[in-house]
mmCIF file of C-alpha atoms in Angstrom:
data_model
loop_
_atom_site.group_PDB
_atom_site.id
_atom_site.type_symbol
_atom_site.label_atom_id
_atom_site.label_comp_id
_atom_site.label_asym_id
_atom_site.label_seq_id
_atom_site.Cartn_x
_atom_site.Cartn_y
_atom_site.Cartn_z
ATOM 1 C CA UNK A 1 148.847 134.760 135.942
ATOM 2 C CA UNK A 2 147.091 135.744 139.186
ATOM 3 C CA UNK A 3 147.040 133.253 142.061
ATOM 4 C CA UNK A 4 143.802 133.244 144.042
ATOM 5 C CA UNK A 5 143.700 132.898 147.829
ATOM 6 C CA UNK A 6 142.681 129.195 147.606
ATOM 7 C CA UNK A 7 145.656 128.414 145.398
ATOM 8 C CA UNK A 8 143.813 128.081 142.047
ATOM 9 C CA UNK A 9 144.506 130.387 139.147
ATOM 10 C CA UNK A 10 142.168 132.973 137.648
ATOM 11 C CA UNK A 11 142.514 131.329 134.236
ATOM 12 C CA UNK A 12 141.372 127.949 135.628
ATOM 13 C CA UNK A 13 138.364 129.511 137.382
ATOM 14 C CA UNK A 14 137.352 131.319 134.189
ATOM 15 C CA UNK A 15 137.412 128.052 132.238
ATOM 16 C CA UNK A 16 135.226 126.368 134.854
ATOM 17 C CA UNK A 17 132.688 129.222 134.749
ATOM 18 C CA UNK A 18 132.636 129.074 130.936
ATOM 19 C CA UNK A 19 132.095 125.298 130.999
ATOM 20 C CA UNK A 20 129.188 125.636 133.444
ATOM 21 C CA UNK A 21 127.631 128.419 131.336
ATOM 22 C CA UNK A 22 127.919 126.276 128.202
ATOM 23 C CA UNK A 23 126.293 123.303 129.954
ATOM 24 C CA UNK A 24 123.390 125.489 131.134
ATOM 25 C CA UNK A 25 122.913 126.817 127.597
ATOM 26 C CA UNK A 26 122.800 123.269 126.196
ATOM 27 C CA UNK A 27 120.227 122.162 128.774
ATOM 28 C CA UNK A 28 118.124 125.284 128.152
ATOM 29 C CA UNK A 29 118.244 124.596 124.422
ATOM 30 C CA UNK A 30 117.087 120.998 124.911
ATOM 31 C CA UNK A 31 114.213 122.107 127.139
ATOM 32 C CA UNK A 32 113.169 124.744 124.598
ATOM 33 C CA UNK A 33 113.405 122.331 121.669
ATOM 34 C CA UNK A 34 111.331 119.695 123.466
ATOM 35 C CA UNK A 35 108.369 122.022 124.114
ATOM 36 C CA UNK A 36 105.298 120.654 122.301
ATOM 37 C CA UNK A 37 103.593 122.749 119.650
ATOM 38 C CA UNK A 38 100.277 124.335 120.604
ATOM 39 C CA UNK A 39 97.300 125.202 118.431
ATOM 40 C CA UNK A 40 98.553 128.797 118.398
ATOM 41 C CA UNK A 41 101.640 127.560 116.473
ATOM 42 C CA UNK A 42 99.530 126.487 113.465
ATOM 43 C CA UNK A 43 97.723 128.577 110.828
ATOM 44 C CA UNK A 44 94.008 129.189 111.259
ATOM 45 C CA UNK A 45 91.102 130.242 109.052
ATOM 46 C CA UNK A 46 87.782 131.717 110.221
ATOM 47 C CA UNK A 47 84.488 130.546 108.752
ATOM 48 C CA UNK A 48 80.863 131.680 108.902
ATOM 49 C CA UNK A 49 78.052 129.651 107.339
ATOM 50 C CA UNK A 50 74.407 130.626 107.607
ATOM 51 C CA UNK A 51 71.207 129.125 106.333
ATOM 52 C CA UNK A 52 68.051 130.961 107.362
ATOM 53 C CA UNK A 53 68.284 131.388 111.153
ATOM 54 C CA UNK A 54 70.780 128.494 111.458
ATOM 55 C CA UNK A 55 74.532 129.003 111.403
ATOM 56 C CA UNK A 56 77.943 127.429 112.043
ATOM 57 C CA UNK A 57 80.707 129.943 112.809
ATOM 58 C CA UNK A 58 84.202 129.088 113.963
ATOM 59 C CA UNK A 59 87.840 128.341 113.235
ATOM 60 C CA UNK A 60 89.783 125.848 111.163
ATOM 61 C CA UNK A 61 93.225 124.919 112.545
ATOM 62 C CA UNK A 62 95.690 123.539 110.003
ATOM 63 C CA UNK A 63 97.919 120.978 111.699
ATOM 64 C CA UNK A 64 100.690 119.103 109.876
ATOM 65 C CA UNK A 65 98.632 116.015 108.987
ATOM 66 C CA UNK A 66 95.154 116.858 110.262
ATOM 67 C CA UNK A 67 92.632 119.673 110.370
ATOM 68 C CA UNK A 68 90.531 120.748 113.350
ATOM 69 C CA UNK A 69 87.177 122.485 112.840
ATOM 70 C CA UNK A 70 85.567 124.064 115.902
ATOM 71 C CA UNK A 71 82.731 126.520 116.267
ATOM 72 C CA UNK A 72 79.266 127.401 117.418
ATOM 73 C CA UNK A 73 76.428 125.592 115.705
ATOM 74 C CA UNK A 74 72.881 126.935 115.914
ATOM 75 C CA UNK A 75 70.256 124.637 114.457
ATOM 76 C CA UNK A 76 66.755 125.914 113.800
ATOM 77 C CA UNK A 77 64.947 122.746 112.843
ATOM 78 C CA UNK A 78 67.284 119.784 112.322
ATOM 79 C CA UNK A 79 70.657 119.817 110.592
ATOM 80 C CA UNK A 80 74.268 118.618 110.714
ATOM 81 C CA UNK A 81 77.632 120.290 110.261
ATOM 82 C CA UNK A 82 79.880 118.464 107.783
ATOM 83 C CA UNK A 83 83.494 118.811 106.692
ATOM 84 C CA UNK A 84 85.852 117.076 104.269
ATOM 85 C CA UNK A 85 89.588 117.593 103.753
ATOM 86 C CA UNK A 86 91.308 117.451 100.386
ATOM 87 C CA UNK A 87 94.887 116.915 99.235
ATOM 88 C CA UNK A 88 95.072 117.823 95.575
ATOM 89 C CA UNK A 89 92.089 116.171 93.905
ATOM 90 C CA UNK A 90 91.738 113.472 96.577
ATOM 91 C CA UNK A 91 89.030 113.673 99.233
ATOM 92 C CA UNK A 92 90.597 112.263 102.400
ATOM 93 C CA UNK A 93 88.371 112.287 105.439
ATOM 94 C CA UNK A 94 84.742 113.420 105.534
ATOM 95 C CA UNK A 95 83.206 113.850 108.981
ATOM 96 C CA UNK A 96 79.881 115.113 110.309
ATOM 97 C CA UNK A 97 78.281 115.970 113.599
ATOM 98 C CA UNK A 98 75.293 114.189 115.013
ATOM 99 C CA UNK A 99 71.883 115.565 114.043
ATOM 100 C CA UNK A 100 71.167 118.825 115.902
ATOM 101 C CA UNK A 101 67.536 119.908 116.343
ATOM 102 C CA UNK A 102 66.552 123.340 117.687
ATOM 103 C CA UNK A 103 69.666 123.873 119.801
ATOM 104 C CA UNK A 104 72.862 125.938 119.965
ATOM 105 C CA UNK A 105 76.270 124.887 121.229
ATOM 106 C CA UNK A 106 79.949 124.371 120.540
ATOM 107 C CA UNK A 107 80.972 121.448 118.370
ATOM 108 C CA UNK A 108 83.951 120.357 116.358
ATOM 109 C CA UNK A 109 85.239 117.923 113.801
ATOM 110 C CA UNK A 110 88.688 116.339 113.644
ATOM 111 C CA UNK A 111 89.788 115.404 110.145
ATOM 112 C CA UNK A 112 92.800 113.254 109.251
ATOM 113 C CA UNK A 113 95.066 114.357 106.391
ATOM 114 C CA UNK A 114 97.852 111.835 106.834
ATOM 115 C CA UNK A 115 99.616 112.499 103.514
ATOM 116 C CA UNK A 116 102.808 114.358 102.659
ATOM 117 C CA UNK A 117 102.060 118.063 102.952
ATOM 118 C CA UNK A 118 98.742 117.511 104.745
ATOM 119 C CA UNK A 119 95.462 118.999 103.552
ATOM 120 C CA UNK A 120 95.359 121.823 101.036
ATOM 121 C CA UNK A 121 91.703 122.692 101.564
ATOM 122 C CA UNK A 122 88.652 121.791 103.617
ATOM 123 C CA UNK A 123 84.993 122.083 102.688
ATOM 124 C CA UNK A 124 82.553 122.821 105.520
ATOM 125 C CA UNK A 125 78.805 122.774 105.018
ATOM 126 C CA UNK A 126 75.439 122.512 106.714
ATOM 127 C CA UNK A 127 73.144 119.698 105.599
ATOM 128 C CA UNK A 128 69.536 118.857 106.356
ATOM 129 C CA UNK A 129 68.497 115.670 108.134
ATOM 130 C CA UNK A 130 68.558 113.777 104.805
ATOM 131 C CA UNK A 131 72.142 114.846 104.154
ATOM 132 C CA UNK A 132 71.321 117.327 101.395
ATOM 133 C CA UNK A 133 73.730 120.323 101.448
ATOM 134 C CA UNK A 134 72.212 123.658 102.463
ATOM 135 C CA UNK A 135 75.136 126.135 102.555
ATOM 136 C CA UNK A 136 78.912 125.930 102.892
ATOM 137 C CA UNK A 137 82.399 127.372 102.506
ATOM 138 C CA UNK A 138 85.827 126.258 101.320
ATOM 139 C CA UNK A 139 88.898 127.032 103.436
ATOM 140 C CA UNK A 140 92.590 127.129 102.495
ATOM 141 C CA UNK A 141 95.611 127.091 104.842
ATOM 142 C CA UNK A 142 96.988 130.169 103.072
ATOM 143 C CA UNK A 143 93.921 132.301 103.827
ATOM 144 C CA UNK A 144 92.734 133.515 107.206
ATOM 145 C CA UNK A 145 89.114 133.617 105.980
ATOM 146 C CA UNK A 146 87.106 130.891 104.278
ATOM 147 C CA UNK A 147 85.267 131.607 101.034
#
């Protein structure tokens, strides 16, 4: 064994360096594991709904137990954007925007799907001021485009 100038041995120094390296790796792993998930970590589906000159185009983000719907809504006349999530044959959480009249902007809907496995589809549609459906699509977490 080689004696170093300060009296310690090379073998002892190597063990200390290895222990410090292992501790750093553990801390780095904890920091990495604790990083929160971002929207980019979840599947998405694109949708495009049009009715005359009105439209709602955007993205569905499939979270574990909820679904986010965001997009650009253009209302010619008055209408609402609506969405409802489904798990199997059960409708879980319908939501709708306020009534939009002759305006364009970004809007979104947040839908709860707090069941094992989350939502397996979401329906998105435009409705007139009375609530009557005008046009819509159905989205699935396994497809990047809504039908």
